[in-house]
mmCIF file of C-alpha atoms in Angstrom:
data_model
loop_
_atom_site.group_PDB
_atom_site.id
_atom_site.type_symbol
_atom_site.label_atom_id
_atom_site.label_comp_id
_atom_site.label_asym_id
_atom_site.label_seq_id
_atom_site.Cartn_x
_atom_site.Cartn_y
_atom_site.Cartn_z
ATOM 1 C CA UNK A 1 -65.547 -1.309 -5.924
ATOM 2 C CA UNK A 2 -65.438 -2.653 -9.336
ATOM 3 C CA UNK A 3 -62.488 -4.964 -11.083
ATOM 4 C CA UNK A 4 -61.793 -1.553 -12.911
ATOM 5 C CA UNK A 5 -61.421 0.778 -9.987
ATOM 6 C CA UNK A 6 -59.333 -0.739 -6.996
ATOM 7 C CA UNK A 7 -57.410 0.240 -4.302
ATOM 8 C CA UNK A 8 -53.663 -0.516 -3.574
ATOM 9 C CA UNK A 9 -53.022 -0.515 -0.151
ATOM 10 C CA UNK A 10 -49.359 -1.636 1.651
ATOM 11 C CA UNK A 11 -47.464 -0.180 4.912
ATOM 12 C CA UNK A 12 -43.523 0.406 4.253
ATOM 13 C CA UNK A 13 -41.240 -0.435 6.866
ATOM 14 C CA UNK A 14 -37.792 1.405 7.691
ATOM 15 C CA UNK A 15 -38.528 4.307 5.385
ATOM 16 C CA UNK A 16 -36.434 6.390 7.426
ATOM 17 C CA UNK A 17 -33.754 3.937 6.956
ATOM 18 C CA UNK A 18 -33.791 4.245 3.070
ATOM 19 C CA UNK A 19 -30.600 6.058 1.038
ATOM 20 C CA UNK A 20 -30.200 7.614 -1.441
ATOM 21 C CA UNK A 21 -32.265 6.237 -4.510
ATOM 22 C CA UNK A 22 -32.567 2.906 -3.104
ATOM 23 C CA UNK A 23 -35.845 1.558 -4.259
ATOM 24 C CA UNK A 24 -38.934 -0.309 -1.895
ATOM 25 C CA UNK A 25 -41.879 -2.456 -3.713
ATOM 26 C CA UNK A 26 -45.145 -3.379 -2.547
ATOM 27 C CA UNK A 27 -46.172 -6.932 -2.879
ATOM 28 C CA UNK A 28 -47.785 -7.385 -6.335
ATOM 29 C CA UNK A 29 -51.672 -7.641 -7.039
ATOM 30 C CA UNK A 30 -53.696 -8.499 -9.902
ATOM 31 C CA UNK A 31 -56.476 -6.187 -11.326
ATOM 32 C CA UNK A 32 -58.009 -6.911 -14.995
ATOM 33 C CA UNK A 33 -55.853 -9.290 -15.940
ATOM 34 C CA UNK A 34 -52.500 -7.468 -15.499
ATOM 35 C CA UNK A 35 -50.292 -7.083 -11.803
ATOM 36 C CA UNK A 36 -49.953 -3.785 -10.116
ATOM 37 C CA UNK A 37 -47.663 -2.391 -7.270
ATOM 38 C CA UNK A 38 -46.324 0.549 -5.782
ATOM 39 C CA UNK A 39 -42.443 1.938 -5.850
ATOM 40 C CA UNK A 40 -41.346 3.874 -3.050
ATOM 41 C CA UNK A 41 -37.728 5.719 -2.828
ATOM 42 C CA UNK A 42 -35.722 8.520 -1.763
ATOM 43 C CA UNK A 43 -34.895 10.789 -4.345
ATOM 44 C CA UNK A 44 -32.125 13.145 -3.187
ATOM 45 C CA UNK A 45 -34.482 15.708 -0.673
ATOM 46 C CA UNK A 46 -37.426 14.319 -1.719
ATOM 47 C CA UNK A 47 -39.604 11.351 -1.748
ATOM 48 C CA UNK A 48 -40.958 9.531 -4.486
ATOM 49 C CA UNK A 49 -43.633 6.978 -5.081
ATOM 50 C CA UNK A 50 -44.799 5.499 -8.636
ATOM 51 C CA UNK A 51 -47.075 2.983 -9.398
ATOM 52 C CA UNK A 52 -46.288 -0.078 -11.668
ATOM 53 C CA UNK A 53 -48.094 -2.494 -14.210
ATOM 54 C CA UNK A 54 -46.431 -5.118 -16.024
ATOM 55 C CA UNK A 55 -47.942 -3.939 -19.335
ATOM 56 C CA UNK A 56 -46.985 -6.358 -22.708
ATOM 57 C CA UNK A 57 -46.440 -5.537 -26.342
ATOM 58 C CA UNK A 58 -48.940 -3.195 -27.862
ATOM 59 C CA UNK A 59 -51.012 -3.119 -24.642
ATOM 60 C CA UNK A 60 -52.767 0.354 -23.221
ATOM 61 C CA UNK A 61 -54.108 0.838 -19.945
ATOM 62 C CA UNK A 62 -55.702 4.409 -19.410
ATOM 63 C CA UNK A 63 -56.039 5.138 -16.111
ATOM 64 C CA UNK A 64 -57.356 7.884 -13.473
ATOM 65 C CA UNK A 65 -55.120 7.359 -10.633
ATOM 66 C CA UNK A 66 -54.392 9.014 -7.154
ATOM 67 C CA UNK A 67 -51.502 8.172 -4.431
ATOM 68 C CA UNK A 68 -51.574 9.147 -0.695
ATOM 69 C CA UNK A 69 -49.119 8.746 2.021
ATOM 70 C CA UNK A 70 -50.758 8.803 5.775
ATOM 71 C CA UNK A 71 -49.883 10.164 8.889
ATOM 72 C CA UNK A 72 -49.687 8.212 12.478
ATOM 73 C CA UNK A 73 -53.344 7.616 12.885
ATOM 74 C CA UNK A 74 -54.552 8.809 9.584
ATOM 75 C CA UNK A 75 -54.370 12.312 11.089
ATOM 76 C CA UNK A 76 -53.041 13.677 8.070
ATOM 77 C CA UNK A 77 -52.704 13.100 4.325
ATOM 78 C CA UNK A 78 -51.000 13.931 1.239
ATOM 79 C CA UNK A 79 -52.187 12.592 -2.460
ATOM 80 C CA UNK A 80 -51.041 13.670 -5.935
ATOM 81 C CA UNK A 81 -53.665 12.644 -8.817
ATOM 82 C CA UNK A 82 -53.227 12.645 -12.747
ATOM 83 C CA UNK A 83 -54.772 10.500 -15.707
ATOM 84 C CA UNK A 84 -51.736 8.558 -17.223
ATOM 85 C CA UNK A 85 -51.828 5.797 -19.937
ATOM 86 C CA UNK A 86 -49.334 2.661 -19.178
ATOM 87 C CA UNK A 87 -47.992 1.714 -22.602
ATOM 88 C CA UNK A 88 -44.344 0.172 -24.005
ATOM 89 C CA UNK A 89 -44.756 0.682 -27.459
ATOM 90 C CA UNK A 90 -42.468 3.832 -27.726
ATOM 91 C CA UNK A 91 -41.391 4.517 -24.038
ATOM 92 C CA UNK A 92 -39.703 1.358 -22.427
ATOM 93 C CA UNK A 93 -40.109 2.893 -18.808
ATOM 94 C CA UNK A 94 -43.998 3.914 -19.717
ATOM 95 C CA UNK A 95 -45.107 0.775 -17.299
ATOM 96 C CA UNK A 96 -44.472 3.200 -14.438
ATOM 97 C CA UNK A 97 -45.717 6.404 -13.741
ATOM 98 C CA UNK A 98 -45.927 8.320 -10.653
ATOM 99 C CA UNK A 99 -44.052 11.161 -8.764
ATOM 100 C CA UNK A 100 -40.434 11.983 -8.797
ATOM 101 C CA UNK A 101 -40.699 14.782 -6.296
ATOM 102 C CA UNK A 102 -44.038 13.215 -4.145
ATOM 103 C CA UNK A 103 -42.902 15.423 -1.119
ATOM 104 C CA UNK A 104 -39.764 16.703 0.422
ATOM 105 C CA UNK A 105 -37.748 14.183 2.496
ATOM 106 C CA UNK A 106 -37.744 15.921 5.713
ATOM 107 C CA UNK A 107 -41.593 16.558 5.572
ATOM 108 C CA UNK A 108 -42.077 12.484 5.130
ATOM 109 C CA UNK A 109 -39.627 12.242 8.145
ATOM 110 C CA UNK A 110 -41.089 14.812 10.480
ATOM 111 C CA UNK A 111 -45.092 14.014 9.509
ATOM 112 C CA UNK A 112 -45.859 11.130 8.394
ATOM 113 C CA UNK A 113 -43.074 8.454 9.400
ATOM 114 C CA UNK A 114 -44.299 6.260 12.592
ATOM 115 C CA UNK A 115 -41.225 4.325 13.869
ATOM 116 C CA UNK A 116 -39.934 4.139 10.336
ATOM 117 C CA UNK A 117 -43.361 2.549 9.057
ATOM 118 C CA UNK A 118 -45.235 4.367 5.654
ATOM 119 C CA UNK A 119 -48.846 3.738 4.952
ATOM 120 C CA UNK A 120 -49.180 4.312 0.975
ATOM 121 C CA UNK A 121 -52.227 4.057 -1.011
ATOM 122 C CA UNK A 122 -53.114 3.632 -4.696
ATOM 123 C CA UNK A 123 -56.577 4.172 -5.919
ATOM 124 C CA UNK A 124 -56.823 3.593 -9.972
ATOM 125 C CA UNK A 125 -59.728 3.909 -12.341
ATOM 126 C CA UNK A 126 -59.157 1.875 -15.447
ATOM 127 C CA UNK A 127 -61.132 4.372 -18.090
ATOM 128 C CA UNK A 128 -59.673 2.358 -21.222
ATOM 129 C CA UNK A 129 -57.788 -0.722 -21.781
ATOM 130 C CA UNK A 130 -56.752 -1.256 -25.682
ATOM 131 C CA UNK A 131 -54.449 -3.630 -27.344
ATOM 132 C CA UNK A 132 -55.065 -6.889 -25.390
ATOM 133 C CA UNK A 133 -53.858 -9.890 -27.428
ATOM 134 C CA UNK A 134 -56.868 -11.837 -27.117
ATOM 135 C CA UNK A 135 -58.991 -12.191 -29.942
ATOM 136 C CA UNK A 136 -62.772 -11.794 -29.935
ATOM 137 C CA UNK A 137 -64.453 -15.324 -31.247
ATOM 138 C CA UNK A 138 -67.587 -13.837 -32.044
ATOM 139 C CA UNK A 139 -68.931 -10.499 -34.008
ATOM 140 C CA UNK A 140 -71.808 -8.843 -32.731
ATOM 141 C CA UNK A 141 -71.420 -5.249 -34.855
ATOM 142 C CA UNK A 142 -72.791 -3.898 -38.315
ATOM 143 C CA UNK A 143 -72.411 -7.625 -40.354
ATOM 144 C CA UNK A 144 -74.868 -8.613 -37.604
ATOM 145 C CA UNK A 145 -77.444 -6.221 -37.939
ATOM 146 C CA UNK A 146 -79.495 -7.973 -40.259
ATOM 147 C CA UNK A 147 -79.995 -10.881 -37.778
ATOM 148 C CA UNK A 148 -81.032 -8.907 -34.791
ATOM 149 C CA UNK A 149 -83.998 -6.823 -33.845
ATOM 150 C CA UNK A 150 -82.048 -4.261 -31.898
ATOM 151 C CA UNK A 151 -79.248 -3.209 -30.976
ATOM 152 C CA UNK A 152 -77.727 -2.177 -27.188
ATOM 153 C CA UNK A 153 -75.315 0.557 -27.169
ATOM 154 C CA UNK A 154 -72.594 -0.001 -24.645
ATOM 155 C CA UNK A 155 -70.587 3.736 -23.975
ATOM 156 C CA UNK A 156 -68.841 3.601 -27.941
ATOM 157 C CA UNK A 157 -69.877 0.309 -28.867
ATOM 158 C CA UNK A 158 -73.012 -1.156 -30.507
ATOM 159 C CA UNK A 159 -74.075 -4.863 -30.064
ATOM 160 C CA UNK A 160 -76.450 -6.342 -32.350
ATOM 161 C CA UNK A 161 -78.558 -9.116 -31.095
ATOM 162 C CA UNK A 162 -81.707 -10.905 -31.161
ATOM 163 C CA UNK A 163 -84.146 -10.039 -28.147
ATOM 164 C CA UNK A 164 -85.778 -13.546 -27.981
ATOM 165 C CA UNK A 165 -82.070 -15.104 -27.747
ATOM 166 C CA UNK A 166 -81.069 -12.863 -25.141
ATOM 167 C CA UNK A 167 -84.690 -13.226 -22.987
ATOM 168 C CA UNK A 168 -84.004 -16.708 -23.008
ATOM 169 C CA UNK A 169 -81.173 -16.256 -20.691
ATOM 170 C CA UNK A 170 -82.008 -13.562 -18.645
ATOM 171 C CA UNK A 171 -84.771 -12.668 -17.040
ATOM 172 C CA UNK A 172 -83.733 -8.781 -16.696
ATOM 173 C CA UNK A 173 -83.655 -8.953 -20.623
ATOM 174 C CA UNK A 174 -86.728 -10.538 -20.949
ATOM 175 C CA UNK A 175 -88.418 -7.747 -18.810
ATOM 176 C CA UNK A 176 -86.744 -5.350 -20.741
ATOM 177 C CA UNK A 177 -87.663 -6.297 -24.006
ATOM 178 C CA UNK A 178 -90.733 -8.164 -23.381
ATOM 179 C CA UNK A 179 -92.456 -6.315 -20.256
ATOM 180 C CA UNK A 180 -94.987 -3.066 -20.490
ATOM 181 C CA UNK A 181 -91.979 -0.880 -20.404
ATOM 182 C CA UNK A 182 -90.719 2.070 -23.179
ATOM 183 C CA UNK A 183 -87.780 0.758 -23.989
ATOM 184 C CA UNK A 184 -89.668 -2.770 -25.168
ATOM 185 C CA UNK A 185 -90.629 -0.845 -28.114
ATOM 186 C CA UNK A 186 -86.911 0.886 -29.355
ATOM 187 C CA UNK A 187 -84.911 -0.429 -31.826
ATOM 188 C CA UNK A 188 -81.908 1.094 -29.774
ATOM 189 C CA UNK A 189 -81.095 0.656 -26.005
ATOM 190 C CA UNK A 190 -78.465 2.090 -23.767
ATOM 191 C CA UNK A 191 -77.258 0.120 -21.321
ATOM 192 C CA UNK A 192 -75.318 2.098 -18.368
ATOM 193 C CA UNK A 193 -72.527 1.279 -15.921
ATOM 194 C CA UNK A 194 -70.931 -1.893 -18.104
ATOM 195 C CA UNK A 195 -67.931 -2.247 -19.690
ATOM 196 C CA UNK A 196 -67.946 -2.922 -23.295
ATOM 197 C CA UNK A 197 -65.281 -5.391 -23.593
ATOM 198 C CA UNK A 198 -66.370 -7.278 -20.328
ATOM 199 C CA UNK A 199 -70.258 -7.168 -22.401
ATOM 200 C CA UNK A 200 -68.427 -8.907 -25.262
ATOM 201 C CA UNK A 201 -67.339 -11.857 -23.736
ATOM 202 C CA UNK A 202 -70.690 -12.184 -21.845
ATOM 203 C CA UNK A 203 -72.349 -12.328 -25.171
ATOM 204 C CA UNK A 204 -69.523 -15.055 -26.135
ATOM 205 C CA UNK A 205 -70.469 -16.838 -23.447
ATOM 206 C CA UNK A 206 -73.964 -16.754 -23.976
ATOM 207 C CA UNK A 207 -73.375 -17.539 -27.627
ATOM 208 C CA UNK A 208 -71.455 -20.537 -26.805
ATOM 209 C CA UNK A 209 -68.193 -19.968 -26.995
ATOM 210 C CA UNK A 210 -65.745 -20.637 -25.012
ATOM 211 C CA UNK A 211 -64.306 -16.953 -23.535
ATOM 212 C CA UNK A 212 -63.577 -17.620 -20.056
ATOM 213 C CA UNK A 213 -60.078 -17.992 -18.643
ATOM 214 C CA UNK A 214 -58.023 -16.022 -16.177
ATOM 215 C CA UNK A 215 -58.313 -12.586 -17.810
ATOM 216 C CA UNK A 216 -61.600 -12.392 -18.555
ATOM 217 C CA UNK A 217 -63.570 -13.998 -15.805
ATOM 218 C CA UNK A 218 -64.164 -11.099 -13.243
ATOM 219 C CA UNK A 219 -65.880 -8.978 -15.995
ATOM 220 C CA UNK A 220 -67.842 -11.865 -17.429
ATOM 221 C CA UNK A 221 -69.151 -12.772 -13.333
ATOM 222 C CA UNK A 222 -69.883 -8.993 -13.280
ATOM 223 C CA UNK A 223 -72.135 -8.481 -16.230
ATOM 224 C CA UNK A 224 -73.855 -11.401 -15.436
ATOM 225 C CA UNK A 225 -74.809 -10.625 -11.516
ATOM 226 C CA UNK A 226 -75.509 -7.173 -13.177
ATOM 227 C CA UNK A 227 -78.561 -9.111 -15.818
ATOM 228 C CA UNK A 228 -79.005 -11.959 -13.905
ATOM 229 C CA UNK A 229 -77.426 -14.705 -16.050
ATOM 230 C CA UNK A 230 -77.002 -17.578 -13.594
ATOM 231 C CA UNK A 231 -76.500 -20.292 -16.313
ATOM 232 C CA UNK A 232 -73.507 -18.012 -17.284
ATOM 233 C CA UNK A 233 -71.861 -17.414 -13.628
ATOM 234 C CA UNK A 234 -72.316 -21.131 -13.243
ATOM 235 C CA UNK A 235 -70.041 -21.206 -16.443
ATOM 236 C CA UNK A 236 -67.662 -19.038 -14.882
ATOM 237 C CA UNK A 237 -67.852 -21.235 -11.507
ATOM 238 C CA UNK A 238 -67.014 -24.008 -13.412
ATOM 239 C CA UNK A 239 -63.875 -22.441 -15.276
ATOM 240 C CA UNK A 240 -62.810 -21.057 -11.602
ATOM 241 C CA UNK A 241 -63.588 -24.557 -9.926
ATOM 242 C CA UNK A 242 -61.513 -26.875 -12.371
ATOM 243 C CA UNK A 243 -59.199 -24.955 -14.423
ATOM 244 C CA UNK A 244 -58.470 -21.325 -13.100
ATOM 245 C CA UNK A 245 -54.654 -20.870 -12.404
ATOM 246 C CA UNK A 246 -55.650 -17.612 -10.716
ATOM 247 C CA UNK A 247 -54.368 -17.127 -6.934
ATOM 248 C CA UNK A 248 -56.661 -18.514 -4.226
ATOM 249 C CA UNK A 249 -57.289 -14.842 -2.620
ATOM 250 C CA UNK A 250 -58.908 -13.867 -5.857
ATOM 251 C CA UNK A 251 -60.714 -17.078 -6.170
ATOM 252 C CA UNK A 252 -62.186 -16.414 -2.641
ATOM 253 C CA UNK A 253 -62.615 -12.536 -3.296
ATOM 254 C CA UNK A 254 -64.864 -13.771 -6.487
ATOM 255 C CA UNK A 255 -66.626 -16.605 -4.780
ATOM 256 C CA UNK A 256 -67.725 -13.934 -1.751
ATOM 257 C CA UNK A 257 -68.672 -11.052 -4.313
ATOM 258 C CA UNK A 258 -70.672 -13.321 -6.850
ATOM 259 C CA UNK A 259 -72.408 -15.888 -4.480
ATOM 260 C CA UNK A 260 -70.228 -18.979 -5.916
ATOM 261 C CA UNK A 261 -70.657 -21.662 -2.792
ATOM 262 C CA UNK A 262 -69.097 -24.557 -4.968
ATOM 263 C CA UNK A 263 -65.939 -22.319 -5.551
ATOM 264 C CA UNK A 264 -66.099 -20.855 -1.876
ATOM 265 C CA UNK A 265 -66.119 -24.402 -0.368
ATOM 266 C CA UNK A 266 -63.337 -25.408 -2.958
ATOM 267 C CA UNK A 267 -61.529 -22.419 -1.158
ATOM 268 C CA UNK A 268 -61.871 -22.932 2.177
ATOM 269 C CA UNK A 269 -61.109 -26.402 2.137
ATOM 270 C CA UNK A 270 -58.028 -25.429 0.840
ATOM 271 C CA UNK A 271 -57.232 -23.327 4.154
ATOM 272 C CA UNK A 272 -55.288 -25.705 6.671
ATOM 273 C CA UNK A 273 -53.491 -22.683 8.916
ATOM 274 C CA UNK A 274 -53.132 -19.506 9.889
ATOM 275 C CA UNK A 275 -50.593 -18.817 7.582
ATOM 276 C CA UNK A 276 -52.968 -19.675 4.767
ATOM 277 C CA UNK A 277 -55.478 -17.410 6.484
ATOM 278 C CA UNK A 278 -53.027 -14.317 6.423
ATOM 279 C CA UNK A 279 -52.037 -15.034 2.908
ATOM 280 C CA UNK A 280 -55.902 -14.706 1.488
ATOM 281 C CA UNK A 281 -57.311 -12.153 4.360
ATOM 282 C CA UNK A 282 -57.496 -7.987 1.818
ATOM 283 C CA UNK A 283 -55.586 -5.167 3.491
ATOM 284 C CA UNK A 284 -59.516 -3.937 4.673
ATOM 285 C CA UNK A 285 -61.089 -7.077 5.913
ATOM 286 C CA UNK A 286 -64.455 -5.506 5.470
ATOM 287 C CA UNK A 287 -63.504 -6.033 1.411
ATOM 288 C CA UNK A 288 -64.325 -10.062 2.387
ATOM 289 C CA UNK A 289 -67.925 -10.919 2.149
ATOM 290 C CA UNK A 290 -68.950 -11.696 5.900
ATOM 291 C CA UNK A 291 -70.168 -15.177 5.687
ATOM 292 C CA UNK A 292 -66.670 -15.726 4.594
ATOM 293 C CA UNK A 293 -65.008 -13.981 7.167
ATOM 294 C CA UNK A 294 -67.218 -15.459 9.840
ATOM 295 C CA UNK A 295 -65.851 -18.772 8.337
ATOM 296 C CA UNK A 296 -62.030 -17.736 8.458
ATOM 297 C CA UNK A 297 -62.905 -16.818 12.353
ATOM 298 C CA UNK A 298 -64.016 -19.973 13.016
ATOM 299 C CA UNK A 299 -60.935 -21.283 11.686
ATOM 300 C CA UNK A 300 -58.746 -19.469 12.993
ATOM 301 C CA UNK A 301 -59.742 -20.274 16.296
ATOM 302 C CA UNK A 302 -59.685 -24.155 15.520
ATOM 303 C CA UNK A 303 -55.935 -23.742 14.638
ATOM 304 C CA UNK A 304 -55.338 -21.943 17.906
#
């Protein structure tokens, strides 16, 4: 699962408990750069769940999203789905969006309350993100045509660069532009499954300049495992290793994904209980890479 499609996942306690439109939150956690959780609450008969982002100034985030509730033992489900765009610009309450009427109360209470305990989910597809406040450092459209030799088309964008520049740095692009293959010879390539935005910092990476901080990291690590970049994931080691503010359950979710052993071992040696353990191990442990959870075993048995 990618940085823009993730799963929320949290377990309410003493749901039953909850009056009249008092209000439950899930702990918070970061996706592309902005912090998502889930709202629980009982609205008169019913029961109602939204999900939250803490969305700033002019900022969109268009988004494919569905929320479930579970049953003891996953025996049984219910999920409401809808495309919604989190915005403030004209709607102060736009940051939140879900489902005022998610199912009746006494359904919830009869079917899908275990001792009080709720298992919600979240899954969200980020399909467009517009407005971010960071500005690009480098052009690569139309007033850079006439220094490149063709052009990659990334879904609605167009990136004009120089093959040779490009091959230099990556192998995949030098087999793609230089090998026996069709595309070698067009002027105009498509490249599939990559974000355009996370593509332009790549390029300002690989340009020289100096894109990486806490926002933009994930997508730049991405793109590069994606067209084998190494120089450029060491890059984003580096920013991860000895700057990064970003929480140390990210840092070791990135480290496991993208093969980073300096930033892993910077991680674990950070580690010194259980407590620490809990606080870094996903909902789904099986999200951890498994040399990394092997690791975590072994520790948690030494502070047994």
């Amino acid at each position: 699962m990618t940085e823009k499609e993730f799963t929320l996942k949290h377990v309410f306690s003493d749901v039953g408990k909850l009056e009249s439109n008092q209000i439950l939150y899930s702990p918070e956690k970061e996706h592309s750069g902005v912090k998502w959780k889930i709202r629980i609450e009982k609205s008169k008969e019913h029961f109602a769940m939204y999900l939250y982002t803490n969305v700033t100034g002019n900022q969109e985030i268009h988004t494919d999203r569905t929320m479930t509730i579970f049953s003891k033992n996953k025996e049984k489900t219910h999920s409401e789905s809808a495309s919604r765009v989190f915005e403030i610009r004209e709607n102060p309450n736009a940051y939140a969006w879900g489902w005022n009427e998610f199912i009746q109360w006494k359904n919830l209470e009869n079917e899908y309350l275990n001792n009080g305990k709720l298992e919600v989910e979240a899954h969200v597809k980020i399909t467009k993100v517009l407005g971010f406040s960071r500005k690009e450092l480098k052009s690569f459209g139309e007033n850079m045509k006439q220094f490149s030799d063709v052009t990659l088309k990334v879904k609605e964008r167009r990136f004009y660069v120089s093959k040779l520049y490009l091959s230099t740095h990556s192998p995949y692009f030098a087999t793609l532009f230089l090998g026996k293959f069709q595309e070698s010879e067009k002027s105009e390539i498509e490249l599939k499954d990559v974000d355009p935005q996370d593509f332009q910092y790549y390029l300002e990476v690989m340009y020289l300049e100096n894109a990486i901080d806490d926002d933009t990291v994930h997508g730049i690590l991405s793109v590069a495992d994606m067209f084998d970049t190494p120089k450029i994931a060491e890059k984003c080691e580096e920013f991860l290793v000895k700057e990064s503010k970003m929480e140390l359950k990210k840092k070791l979710e990135l480290a496991g994904n993208y093969r980073l052993e300096g930033l892993k071992k910077l991680c674990l040696d950070q580690i010194k209980s259980r407590a620490d353990i809990r606080s870094v191990m996903p909902d789904d442990p099986r999200e951890l890479h498994k040399d990394i959870l092997a690791e975590l075993l072994q520790k948690a048995l030494v502070f047994n």
